[in-house]
Every structure is written in structure tokens, then in C-alpha cells.
Backbone as a chain_set.jsonl record, in Angstrom:
{"seq": "MKSDDQFVEKVVEEVEKFQGNIIRVTEQVVELPDGRTSKREVVYHSGAIAILALTDQNEMIVERQWRAPIRAVSYEVPAGKVDERDTEIIDTVNRELNEETRLQAGKVEAVAGFYTSIGFSDEFMTLYVATELTPVANALPQDDDEMIELVYWNFDKATEMFNSGEMNDAKTVMAYLYWKTLQK", "coords": {"N": [[1.023, -1.067, 0.054], [0.455, 2.5, -0.323], [1.696, 5.239, 0.886], [0.367, 7.689, 2.4], [1.71, 10.197, 1.845], [2.355, 10.079, -1.236], [0.316, 10.444, -2.556], [-0.866, 13.428, -1.688], [-1.695, 16.299, -2.703], [0.359, 19.874, -3.673], [-0.406, 22.971, -3.338], [-0.463, 25.554, -5.657], [-1.632, 27.907, -6.046], [-4.108, 29.745, -5.079], [-7.421, 31.211, -5.974], [-9.788, 33.061, -5.009], [-13.408, 33.097, -5.587], [-16.5, 33.462, -4.696], [-17.698, 34.607, -2.362], [-19.791, 34.115, -0.011], [-22.688, 34.05, 2.321], [-22.891, 31.478, 3.475], [-21.105, 29.971, 1.97], [-17.371, 29.546, 1.189], [-15.929, 29.818, -2.011], [-13.429, 28.73, -3.652], [-10.468, 28.504, -6.869], [-8.397, 26.41, -7.423], [-5.026, 25.798, -8.432], [-3.297, 23.149, -8.576], [-0.142, 21.203, -8.279], [0.126, 17.747, -8.935], [1.387, 14.883, -7.616], [2.82, 13.68, -9.268], [4.127, 15.856, -10.678], [2.835, 16.579, -12.486], [0.272, 19.488, -13.383], [-2.711, 20.466, -12.198], [-6.348, 21.322, -11.889], [-8.63, 22.45, -9.206], [-11.87, 23.329, -7.896], [-13.031, 24.276, -4.728], [-14.974, 24.341, -2.037], [-15.617, 26.209, 1.011], [-16.602, 25.501, 4.339], [-18.312, 26.503, 7.207], [-19.073, 24.526, 8.917], [-20.898, 21.888, 10.381], [-24.32, 20.421, 11.801], [-25.986, 17.617, 12.14], [-29.581, 16.436, 13.377], [-31.286, 13.588, 14.712], [-33.523, 13.661, 16.1], [-35.478, 11.552, 18.096], [-38.653, 11.121, 19.588], [-41.134, 10.34, 22.82], [-42.463, 8.663, 22.181], [-41.171, 7.047, 20.394], [-40.893, 8.126, 17.225], [-39.075, 9.475, 14.816], [-38.329, 13.025, 14.214], [-38.697, 14.967, 11.285], [-38.329, 17.098, 8.56], [-40.208, 18.792, 6.318], [-39.541, 19.898, 3.538], [-39.159, 23.133, 0.739], [-35.941, 22.532, -1.48], [-34.087, 24.556, -3.571], [-31.661, 23.382, -4.914], [-32.097, 20.952, -5.696], [-34.861, 21.453, -6.763], [-36.911, 20.43, -5.549], [-39.01, 19.109, -3.265], [-38.253, 18.163, 0.335], [-37.362, 15.374, 2.528], [-35.869, 15.856, 5.798], [-33.762, 15.547, 8.655], [-33.475, 17.449, 11.625], [-31.217, 20.046, 11.327], [-28.441, 22.471, 10.677], [-25.911, 25.35, 9.849], [-22.762, 25.569, 11.598], [-22.228, 28.367, 13.264], [-21.143, 32.371, 14.255], [-22.747, 32.631, 16.671], [-22.291, 30.374, 18.262], [-20.6, 28.686, 20.711], [-20.012, 26.563, 21.442], [-19.701, 23.287, 20.202], [-22.651, 22.143, 20.31], [-24.133, 23.814, 21.317], [-25.072, 24.627, 18.955], [-26.443, 22.716, 18.124], [-28.299, 22.496, 19.864], [-29.044, 25.275, 19.801], [-30.446, 24.828, 17.011], [-32.487, 22.869, 17.1], [-34.673, 24.269, 18.895], [-35.099, 26.233, 17.086], [-36.201, 25.011, 14.575], [-37.566, 22.794, 15.616], [-39.001, 23.584, 18.174], [-38.148, 22.459, 20.254], [-36.687, 21.091, 22.943], [-33.844, 18.714, 24.27], [-33.337, 16.435, 26.522], [-31.499, 15.111, 26.532], [-28.583, 14.709, 25.037], [-26.204, 12.844, 22.574], [-23.464, 12.619, 20.322], [-22.793, 10.869, 17.731], [-21.15, 10.283, 15.265], [-19.16, 11.547, 13.023], [-18.598, 13.774, 9.972], [-18.024, 14.188, 6.116], [-19.757, 15.703, 3.936], [-19.911, 15.858, 1.437], [-17.221, 15.024, -0.169], [-15.634, 15.509, -2.393], [-15.256, 17.773, -3.426], [-15.75, 19.834, -1.058], [-15.483, 21.417, 1.992], [-17.221, 20.556, 4.028], [-17.985, 20.107, 7.079], [-19.981, 17.667, 9.277], [-21.631, 16.812, 11.925], [-23.179, 14.088, 13.552], [-25.981, 14.101, 15.636], [-28.023, 12.116, 18.444], [-31.123, 13.154, 19.703], [-32.469, 12.96, 22.549], [-35.19, 12.613, 24.968], [-36.935, 14.796, 24.488], [-38.945, 17.979, 24.858], [-41.109, 21.023, 24.908], [-39.831, 23.997, 24.464], [-39.389, 26.833, 26.285], [-38.939, 29.163, 25.981], [-38.723, 30.217, 22.579], [-36.813, 30.549, 20.059], [-36.245, 32.685, 16.864], [-37.553, 31.358, 13.711], [-35.967, 31.17, 11.265], [-36.295, 33.204, 8.297], [-36.723, 32.895, 5.378], [-37.147, 30.4, 5.549], [-39.197, 27.616, 4.766], [-41.024, 25.377, 6.952], [-42.292, 22.076, 7.541], [-43.339, 20.018, 10.464], [-42.777, 16.58, 10.444], [-43.281, 13.43, 11.627], [-41.891, 10.188, 11.926], [-43.06, 6.975, 12.354], [-40.9, 4.091, 12.939], [-41.342, 2.159, 10.807], [-42.479, 3.859, 8.932], [-40.464, 5.697, 8.314], [-38.494, 3.308, 7.216], [-40.211, 2.474, 5.306], [-39.852, 5.096, 3.923], [-37.205, 5.726, 3.236], [-36.544, 2.613, 2.001], [-38.217, 3.041, -0.248], [-36.832, 5.022, -2.0], [-37.461, 7.86, -1.219], [-36.527, 9.32, 0.718], [-33.977, 10.769, 0.586], [-32.163, 12.631, 1.225], [-28.75, 12.888, 2.181], [-27.937, 12.889, 4.829], [-30.062, 12.572, 6.823], [-30.774, 9.827, 5.706], [-28.021, 8.908, 6.991], [-28.988, 9.345, 9.415], [-31.502, 7.585, 9.787], [-29.923, 5.348, 9.163], [-28.298, 4.688, 11.636], [-30.111, 4.944, 13.42], [-31.382, 2.685, 12.443], [-29.752, 0.624, 13.432], [-30.293, 0.805, 16.671], [-32.765, -0.482, 16.662], [-32.542, -3.348, 17.393]], "CA": [[0.162, -0.109, -0.129], [1.255, 3.486, -1.202], [1.605, 6.04, 1.895], [-0.253, 8.833, 2.001], [2.631, 11.484, 1.257], [2.264, 9.7, -2.616], [-1.272, 11.158, -3.126], [-0.447, 14.638, -1.627], [-1.324, 17.711, -3.911], [0.565, 21.12, -3.478], [-1.685, 24.162, -3.645], [0.506, 26.255, -5.964], [-2.624, 29.007, -6.361], [-5.691, 29.786, -4.915], [-8.052, 32.073, -5.966], [-11.423, 33.168, -4.29], [-14.187, 33.278, -6.713], [-17.166, 33.692, -4.417], [-17.866, 34.744, -0.608], [-21.275, 34.079, 0.953], [-23.45, 33.786, 3.606], [-22.569, 30.079, 4.021], [-19.883, 28.877, 2.007], [-16.657, 30.762, 0.304], [-15.518, 29.039, -3.258], [-12.078, 29.072, -4.62], [-10.338, 28.164, -7.7], [-7.069, 26.31, -6.606], [-4.332, 25.025, -9.127], [-2.449, 21.99, -7.883], [0.549, 20.288, -8.655], [0.039, 16.726, -8.734], [2.624, 14.06, -6.917], [3.572, 13.266, -10.51], [4.95, 16.915, -11.192], [1.967, 17.628, -13.434], [-0.698, 20.656, -12.669], [-4.844, 20.394, -12.421], [-7.44, 22.905, -11.155], [-9.486, 22.142, -8.382], [-12.939, 24.183, -7.524], [-13.172, 24.411, -3.721], [-16.259, 25.116, -1.284], [-15.422, 26.01, 2.546], [-18.174, 25.548, 4.991], [-18.02, 26.545, 8.539], [-19.416, 23.252, 9.411], [-23.184, 21.397, 9.898], [-24.652, 19.306, 12.741], [-27.862, 16.966, 12.449], [-30.08, 15.855, 14.496], [-31.794, 12.425, 14.512], [-34.524, 14.002, 17.467], [-36.485, 10.952, 18.508], [-39.672, 11.12, 20.609], [-40.75, 9.802, 23.628], [-43.229, 7.48, 21.532], [-39.949, 6.482, 18.981], [-40.62, 8.741, 16.214], [-38.014, 10.458, 14.183], [-39.001, 14.038, 13.722], [-38.635, 14.989, 10.118], [-38.614, 18.315, 8.52], [-40.397, 18.602, 5.158], [-39.272, 21.835, 2.863], [-38.166, 22.748, -0.501], [-34.66, 22.626, -1.735], [-34.035, 24.839, -4.307], [-30.312, 22.976, -5.595], [-32.416, 20.14, -6.521], [-36.112, 21.953, -6.999], [-38.138, 19.42, -4.892], [-39.374, 19.163, -1.587], [-37.09, 17.171, 0.803], [-37.557, 15.004, 3.917], [-34.716, 16.058, 6.584], [-33.824, 15.456, 9.452], [-33.237, 18.798, 11.955], [-29.719, 20.697, 11.104], [-27.769, 23.595, 10.755], [-24.78, 25.309, 10.147], [-22.03, 26.574, 12.795], [-21.69, 29.91, 12.821], [-20.36, 32.599, 15.21], [-23.649, 32.477, 17.578], [-22.37, 29.085, 19.03], [-19.302, 28.874, 21.353], [-19.605, 25.415, 21.237], [-20.83, 22.718, 18.849], [-23.967, 21.622, 21.024], [-24.675, 25.348, 21.492], [-25.533, 24.563, 17.604], [-27.585, 21.303, 18.07], [-29.348, 23.275, 20.939], [-29.889, 26.223, 18.865], [-31.282, 24.332, 15.444], [-33.476, 22.131, 18.086], [-35.209, 24.999, 19.338], [-35.433, 26.935, 15.869], [-36.708, 24.49, 13.748], [-38.976, 22.295, 16.329], [-39.669, 24.537, 19.134], [-38.199, 21.399, 21.454], [-35.459, 21.155, 23.875], [-33.318, 17.643, 24.271], [-33.109, 16.115, 28.084], [-30.209, 13.913, 26.448], [-27.83, 14.669, 23.5], [-25.379, 12.265, 22.208], [-22.803, 12.206, 19.342], [-23.247, 9.339, 16.987], [-20.753, 10.174, 14.12], [-18.804, 13.131, 12.239], [-18.159, 12.65, 8.237], [-17.631, 14.959, 5.087], [-21.131, 15.666, 3.67], [-19.303, 15.685, -0.298], [-15.621, 15.218, -0.019], [-14.786, 15.702, -3.691], [-15.586, 19.566, -3.754], [-16.617, 20.661, -0.032], [-14.843, 21.155, 3.297], [-18.326, 20.728, 4.895], [-17.839, 18.36, 8.251], [-20.772, 17.298, 9.689], [-21.742, 15.736, 13.281], [-24.485, 14.063, 13.7], [-26.294, 13.459, 17.229], [-28.744, 11.787, 18.701], [-31.5, 13.91, 20.728], [-34.11, 12.559, 23.094], [-36.057, 13.176, 26.23], [-37.333, 15.917, 23.987], [-39.885, 18.597, 25.859], [-41.453, 21.978, 24.556], [-38.89, 24.702, 24.952], [-40.032, 27.626, 27.346], [-38.28, 30.466, 25.073], [-38.679, 29.876, 21.233], [-35.96, 31.126, 19.241], [-36.961, 32.764, 15.632], [-37.221, 30.618, 13.061], [-35.058, 31.682, 9.778], [-37.228, 33.891, 7.716], [-36.788, 32.31, 4.81], [-37.229, 28.862, 5.638], [-40.973, 27.327, 5.366], [-40.548, 23.649, 7.686], [-43.237, 21.317, 8.211], [-42.344, 18.559, 10.807], [-43.006, 15.15, 10.017], [-43.044, 12.383, 12.585], [-42.037, 8.652, 11.52], [-42.679, 5.883, 13.115], [-39.691, 3.088, 12.067], [-41.567, 1.501, 9.809], [-42.612, 4.814, 8.101], [-39.06, 5.296, 8.304], [-37.86, 2.337, 6.849], [-40.746, 2.664, 4.036], [-39.116, 6.088, 2.865], [-35.867, 4.48, 3.047], [-36.922, 1.492, 0.826], [-38.937, 3.613, -1.555], [-35.741, 5.895, -2.268], [-37.936, 9.271, -0.997], [-35.577, 9.596, 1.668], [-32.793, 10.598, 0.031], [-30.927, 13.198, 1.982], [-27.445, 11.998, 2.777], [-27.888, 13.336, 6.827], [-31.499, 11.753, 7.117], [-30.308, 8.757, 5.457], [-27.439, 8.389, 7.782], [-29.496, 9.106, 10.793], [-32.2, 6.493, 9.826], [-29.188, 3.917, 9.485], [-27.883, 4.702, 12.77], [-31.669, 4.679, 14.108], [-31.658, 1.263, 12.746], [-29.092, -0.11, 14.428], [-31.161, 0.929, 17.916], [-33.727, -1.285, 16.705], [-32.263, -4.533, 18.016]], "C": [[0.39, 1.433, -0.301], [1.043, 4.388, 0.32], [1.203, 7.161, 1.519], [0.149, 10.153, 1.106], [2.774, 11.239, -0.453], [1.128, 10.19, -3.013], [-1.394, 12.817, -2.62], [0.125, 15.597, -2.784], [-0.298, 18.794, -3.241], [-0.279, 22.075, -4.038], [-0.341, 25.161, -4.024], [-0.308, 28.099, -6.034], [-3.793, 28.773, -5.981], [-6.232, 31.111, -5.076], [-9.701, 32.3, -5.495], [-12.342, 33.753, -5.612], [-15.482, 33.753, -6.263], [-17.24, 34.029, -3.034], [-19.658, 35.09, -0.375], [-21.727, 34.236, 2.17], [-22.595, 32.343, 4.499], [-21.377, 29.606, 3.549], [-19.306, 30.169, 1.072], [-16.091, 29.387, -1.064], [-14.301, 29.665, -3.587], [-11.718, 28.054, -5.519], [-8.789, 27.627, -7.43], [-6.025, 25.475, -7.932], [-3.031, 23.98, -8.385], [-1.414, 21.633, -8.479], [0.469, 18.707, -8.009], [1.59, 15.978, -7.888], [3.586, 13.791, -7.978], [4.128, 14.716, -10.709], [3.527, 17.8, -12.059], [0.948, 18.936, -12.346], [-2.004, 20.383, -13.076], [-5.156, 21.542, -11.503], [-8.349, 22.209, -10.22], [-10.533, 22.856, -7.933], [-13.484, 23.448, -6.034], [-14.465, 24.832, -2.924], [-15.787, 25.011, -0.198], [-16.804, 25.989, 2.995], [-17.708, 25.439, 6.247], [-18.183, 25.212, 9.383], [-20.811, 23.166, 9.795], [-23.338, 20.08, 11.409], [-25.965, 18.624, 11.725], [-28.022, 16.431, 13.319], [-30.971, 14.945, 14.631], [-32.484, 12.541, 16.055], [-35.448, 12.158, 17.658], [-37.48, 11.142, 19.727], [-39.874, 10.317, 21.719], [-41.759, 8.339, 22.968], [-42.484, 6.534, 19.861], [-40.334, 6.563, 18.007], [-39.442, 9.365, 15.926], [-38.687, 11.579, 14.053], [-38.094, 14.427, 12.751], [-39.089, 16.3, 9.542], [-38.78, 18.147, 6.763], [-40.083, 20.15, 4.303], [-38.738, 21.846, 1.444], [-36.947, 23.271, -0.648], [-34.501, 22.99, -2.827], [-32.892, 24.071, -5.299], [-31.208, 22.165, -6.407], [-34.373, 20.093, -6.649], [-37.219, 20.903, -6.658], [-38.045, 19.672, -3.623], [-38.873, 18.146, -1.024], [-37.806, 16.936, 1.937], [-35.897, 14.871, 4.563], [-34.766, 16.161, 7.896], [-33.434, 17.276, 10.237], [-31.539, 18.789, 11.335], [-29.655, 21.766, 10.691], [-26.315, 23.724, 10.716], [-23.897, 25.62, 11.105], [-22.186, 27.553, 12.482], [-21.215, 30.746, 14.64], [-21.473, 32.946, 16.512], [-23.269, 31.527, 19.212], [-20.744, 29.167, 19.593], [-18.831, 27.538, 21.511], [-20.52, 24.394, 20.331], [-22.336, 22.34, 19.726], [-24.475, 22.84, 21.585], [-25.631, 25.294, 19.707], [-27.133, 23.448, 17.719], [-28.728, 21.791, 18.931], [-30.102, 24.496, 20.389], [-31.345, 25.716, 17.686], [-32.332, 23.313, 16.024], [-34.573, 23.02, 18.383], [-35.866, 25.575, 18.374], [-36.396, 26.518, 15.47], [-37.81, 23.202, 14.26], [-39.634, 22.748, 17.233], [-39.446, 23.375, 20.227], [-36.518, 21.286, 21.876], [-35.208, 19.449, 24.212], [-32.672, 17.724, 25.903], [-31.582, 15.771, 27.766], [-29.685, 14.095, 25.263], [-26.674, 14.005, 23.264], [-24.737, 12.331, 20.881], [-22.774, 10.957, 18.777], [-22.122, 8.973, 16.108], [-20.689, 11.558, 13.18], [-18.648, 12.313, 10.314], [-18.282, 14.551, 7.517], [-18.791, 14.534, 4.419], [-20.693, 15.539, 1.847], [-17.891, 15.668, -0.693], [-15.098, 15.699, -1.422], [-14.944, 17.313, -3.897], [-15.781, 20.537, -2.476], [-15.52, 20.002, 1.217], [-15.888, 20.668, 4.599], [-18.11, 19.649, 5.998], [-18.882, 18.763, 8.777], [-20.586, 16.731, 11.242], [-23.242, 15.531, 13.3], [-24.866, 13.398, 15.316], [-27.908, 12.958, 17.373], [-29.514, 12.557, 19.806], [-32.528, 13.088, 21.17], [-34.158, 12.913, 24.292], [-36.4, 14.396, 25.665], [-38.858, 16.824, 24.957], [-40.093, 20.325, 24.971], [-40.191, 23.389, 25.111], [-39.777, 25.968, 25.483], [-39.478, 29.002, 26.515], [-37.918, 30.074, 23.606], [-37.642, 31.048, 20.65], [-36.481, 31.386, 17.96], [-36.591, 32.193, 14.834], [-36.532, 31.58, 11.845], [-36.536, 31.821, 8.801], [-37.404, 33.352, 6.685], [-37.172, 30.917, 4.551], [-38.962, 28.613, 5.895], [-40.565, 25.629, 5.534], [-42.052, 23.198, 8.055], [-42.917, 20.025, 8.765], [-43.718, 17.536, 10.647], [-42.897, 14.166, 11.195], [-43.095, 11.303, 12.07], [-41.962, 7.539, 12.366], [-41.057, 4.542, 12.519], [-40.148, 2.371, 11.314], [-42.232, 2.246, 8.879], [-41.286, 5.229, 7.475], [-38.454, 4.644, 7.306], [-38.858, 2.36, 5.317], [-40.19, 3.974, 3.141], [-37.86, 6.131, 2.76], [-35.918, 3.753, 1.711], [-37.183, 2.391, -0.473], [-37.87, 4.29, -2.288], [-36.281, 7.891, -2.05], [-37.554, 10.221, 0.426], [-34.351, 9.585, 1.011], [-31.347, 11.768, -0.056], [-29.988, 12.535, 2.749], [-27.406, 12.08, 4.253], [-28.862, 12.177, 7.274], [-31.085, 10.261, 6.606], [-29.411, 7.934, 6.704], [-27.967, 8.422, 9.59], [-30.176, 8.101, 10.77], [-31.381, 5.311, 9.989], [-28.979, 3.665, 10.517], [-28.971, 4.289, 13.603], [-31.427, 3.083, 14.315], [-31.062, 0.162, 13.539], [-29.173, -0.187, 16.136], [-31.931, -0.151, 17.832], [-33.668, -2.928, 17.694], [-32.513, -5.103, 19.241]], "O": [[1.194, 1.045, -1.149], [0.008, 4.059, 0.9], [1.553, 7.686, 0.462], [-0.439, 10.824, 0.258], [3.297, 12.174, -1.059], [1.11, 10.356, -4.232], [-2.148, 13.476, -3.336], [1.178, 15.78, -3.395], [-0.1, 18.527, -2.056], [-0.806, 21.949, -5.143], [0.534, 25.51, -3.233], [0.306, 29.166, -6.058], [-4.5, 27.841, -6.361], [-5.731, 32.078, -4.502], [-10.61, 31.524, -5.79], [-12.005, 34.632, -6.405], [-16.005, 34.497, -7.093], [-16.404, 33.316, -2.477], [-20.381, 36.067, -0.571], [-20.972, 34.601, 3.072], [-22.01, 32.244, 5.577], [-20.598, 28.97, 4.259], [-19.868, 31.122, 0.532], [-15.96, 28.192, -0.799], [-14.133, 30.87, -3.77], [-12.207, 26.93, -5.413], [-7.956, 28.508, -7.219], [-6.504, 24.408, -8.319], [-2.031, 24.355, -7.772], [-1.664, 21.706, -9.682], [0.7, 18.474, -6.823], [2.633, 16.599, -7.679], [4.802, 13.679, -7.823], [5.223, 14.411, -11.182], [3.282, 18.997, -12.204], [0.947, 19.156, -11.135], [-2.317, 20.096, -14.232], [-4.546, 22.306, -10.755], [-8.853, 21.193, -10.7], [-9.964, 23.431, -7.005], [-14.142, 22.407, -6.011], [-14.985, 25.862, -3.353], [-15.374, 23.881, 0.066], [-17.829, 26.3, 2.39], [-16.891, 24.579, 6.578], [-17.494, 24.933, 10.365], [-21.688, 24.016, 9.637], [-22.573, 19.185, 11.768], [-26.629, 19.154, 10.834], [-27.194, 15.935, 14.084], [-32.014, 15.589, 14.733], [-32.174, 11.811, 16.996], [-36.214, 12.046, 16.7], [-36.99, 11.316, 20.842], [-38.99, 9.479, 21.898], [-41.629, 7.186, 23.38], [-42.915, 5.88, 18.911], [-40.405, 5.517, 17.363], [-38.775, 9.811, 16.859], [-39.856, 11.368, 13.731], [-36.887, 14.367, 12.983], [-40.179, 16.718, 9.933], [-37.944, 17.627, 6.025], [-40.477, 21.269, 4.632], [-38.065, 20.938, 0.955], [-36.678, 24.341, -0.101], [-34.661, 22.069, -3.628], [-33.158, 24.116, -6.501], [-31.289, 22.396, -7.613], [-35.052, 19.066, -6.633], [-38.19, 20.619, -7.359], [-37.194, 20.311, -3.005], [-38.911, 17.091, -1.657], [-38.621, 17.713, 2.434], [-34.992, 14.161, 4.125], [-35.686, 16.79, 8.42], [-33.165, 18.209, 9.48], [-30.869, 17.812, 11.005], [-30.686, 22.282, 10.259], [-25.516, 22.906, 11.174], [-24.591, 26.298, 11.863], [-22.319, 27.793, 11.282], [-21.035, 30.178, 15.717], [-20.958, 33.594, 17.423], [-23.579, 31.672, 20.395], [-19.837, 29.662, 18.923], [-17.649, 27.238, 21.677], [-21.652, 24.588, 19.888], [-23.201, 22.521, 18.869], [-25.365, 22.726, 22.428], [-26.675, 25.904, 19.48], [-28.331, 23.548, 17.454], [-29.91, 21.518, 18.718], [-31.309, 24.729, 20.448], [-32.529, 26.035, 17.58], [-33.128, 22.925, 15.169], [-35.651, 22.5, 18.096], [-37.093, 25.614, 18.456], [-37.476, 27.08, 15.653], [-38.675, 22.729, 13.523], [-40.831, 22.47, 17.309], [-40.332, 23.209, 21.065], [-35.499, 21.392, 21.193], [-36.231, 18.796, 24.419], [-31.916, 18.559, 26.4], [-30.639, 16.053, 28.506], [-30.316, 13.634, 24.313], [-25.763, 14.609, 23.83], [-25.574, 12.05, 20.024], [-22.725, 9.968, 19.508], [-21.854, 7.782, 15.956], [-21.573, 12.309, 12.768], [-18.616, 11.21, 9.769], [-18.5, 15.623, 8.081], [-19.021, 13.34, 4.233], [-21.531, 14.977, 1.141], [-17.511, 16.391, -1.614], [-14.035, 16.32, -1.431], [-14.488, 17.765, -4.947], [-15.943, 21.749, -2.623], [-15.007, 18.898, 1.396], [-15.545, 20.463, 5.763], [-18.078, 18.445, 5.742], [-19.065, 19.973, 8.909], [-19.516, 16.282, 11.654], [-24.176, 16.32, 13.152], [-24.262, 12.533, 15.95], [-28.816, 13.31, 16.619], [-28.888, 12.746, 20.849], [-33.358, 12.563, 20.428], [-33.215, 13.536, 24.78], [-36.148, 15.318, 26.441], [-39.651, 16.157, 25.62], [-39.077, 20.744, 24.416], [-39.881, 23.468, 26.299], [-40.921, 26.048, 25.035], [-40.12, 29.989, 26.874], [-36.797, 29.599, 23.428], [-37.778, 32.256, 20.843], [-37.246, 30.5, 17.578], [-35.366, 32.14, 14.726], [-36.804, 32.779, 11.774], [-37.451, 31.019, 8.614], [-38.596, 33.047, 6.669], [-37.459, 30.436, 3.454], [-39.721, 29.102, 6.731], [-40.049, 24.872, 4.712], [-42.828, 23.867, 8.739], [-42.427, 19.093, 8.126], [-44.943, 17.64, 10.697], [-41.881, 14.512, 11.798], [-44.194, 11.016, 11.597], [-40.963, 7.201, 13.002], [-40.497, 4.673, 11.43], [-39.284, 1.611, 10.877], [-42.677, 1.617, 7.919], [-41.062, 5.112, 6.27], [-37.854, 5.31, 6.463], [-38.247, 2.265, 4.252], [-40.097, 3.933, 1.914], [-37.485, 6.857, 1.84], [-35.478, 4.146, 0.631], [-36.483, 2.415, -1.485], [-38.014, 4.103, -3.496], [-35.706, 8.866, -2.532], [-38.011, 11.246, 0.934], [-33.7, 8.552, 0.856], [-30.312, 11.869, -0.715], [-30.21, 11.801, 3.713], [-26.762, 11.218, 4.852], [-28.566, 11.155, 7.894], [-31.167, 9.459, 7.537], [-29.725, 6.876, 7.25], [-27.538, 7.82, 10.575], [-29.83, 7.299, 11.638], [-31.748, 4.366, 10.687], [-29.28, 2.523, 10.864], [-28.833, 3.384, 14.427], [-31.315, 2.394, 15.329], [-31.569, -0.814, 14.092], [-28.458, -0.913, 16.827], [-31.932, -0.904, 18.805], [-34.531, -3.415, 18.425], [-32.102, -6.237, 19.49]]}, "num_chains": 1, "name": "protein.A"}
């Protein structure tokens, strides 16, 4: 097996192409390990969390919402980006759960961390399980550009959505597959 050093690319030049509220996009010129050069388009992201929120009735809370990039309605677990409001990542979990579901969790546990689309982005997401859910006393304002409908799926319904392909969001699939391991 080759060592990791034999795969390392050296960034020769990096030019910013876009700076937005959520992402920064650059174009890199890289030197490949064999000396040739190539270009890479890279999307930088602050990081994100996803939440498998399970009710006392063992239902998964899912958000039904429009997603412009795919021009379709999607079913997704609550999630959001880490930002300057959060001193620790658990703050992001609590904030997003509050904003999107109007709930708070008595118990939160990190499950796994993963890159969402490693071929072009550095976005790193951590999946959490939130249980012992109760209504929040002080609800935070929801993002004014999001229309979210909360849906509650029991395990059979989630399995049906997974098997039919209607559950096609990666973080939601990851959450479901983890939930499936808890069913034994």
C-alpha cells in the first residue's frame, strides 16, 4: 500500500471566486505528486450538525421543506450550520432544535462525524441523537426564509421512505441507518 505522502497535492495558487453567507468558493491550481498541474474548485463551509430527534413514542422528527438546488421538496432531519453565535458545537445542536422544532433535548449524544461531499467541499457534519424532548420555554425565531413542516415517522414509515428512495438526503439516510442499529 502506498503511503499517504504519495497522494498529497501541493496548492500552487488559490483564487477566491465567491464569498457568501454560507460558503466561500475558490479555484486552486495544484501540483500533483507526479509533477503535473490540475485545477480544483473548492467550497469551504463552517461545518454543520444534524439531529436524529426521537420522541418518547420512538418517532423520528423530519422536516419537509423545499430545496432550491434539487428543485424539489425534501424530507430531512433537523440540521444547521455552525456559526458565530455558537461557542461550542452543542450550542448549535440546541439552537437548531429550538429554532426548527420548538423542542429541547434532555439528552444529546454525538454519533458520528463525516464530510458531506468530500469531492468538492470541506463541510464536516456531526450527527447527534436527541431524546427526552420537551417544548422550549423561550422559542428562538425561525429563519425567515424557510418554510418547514414537521413530520413524525415511526420506524416502519422511515423504513418505507428509505426503501422507496423518498428519503434521499444524505444526513437523513445516515440518521435512519443509525436509528436502525438501535432497533435490535
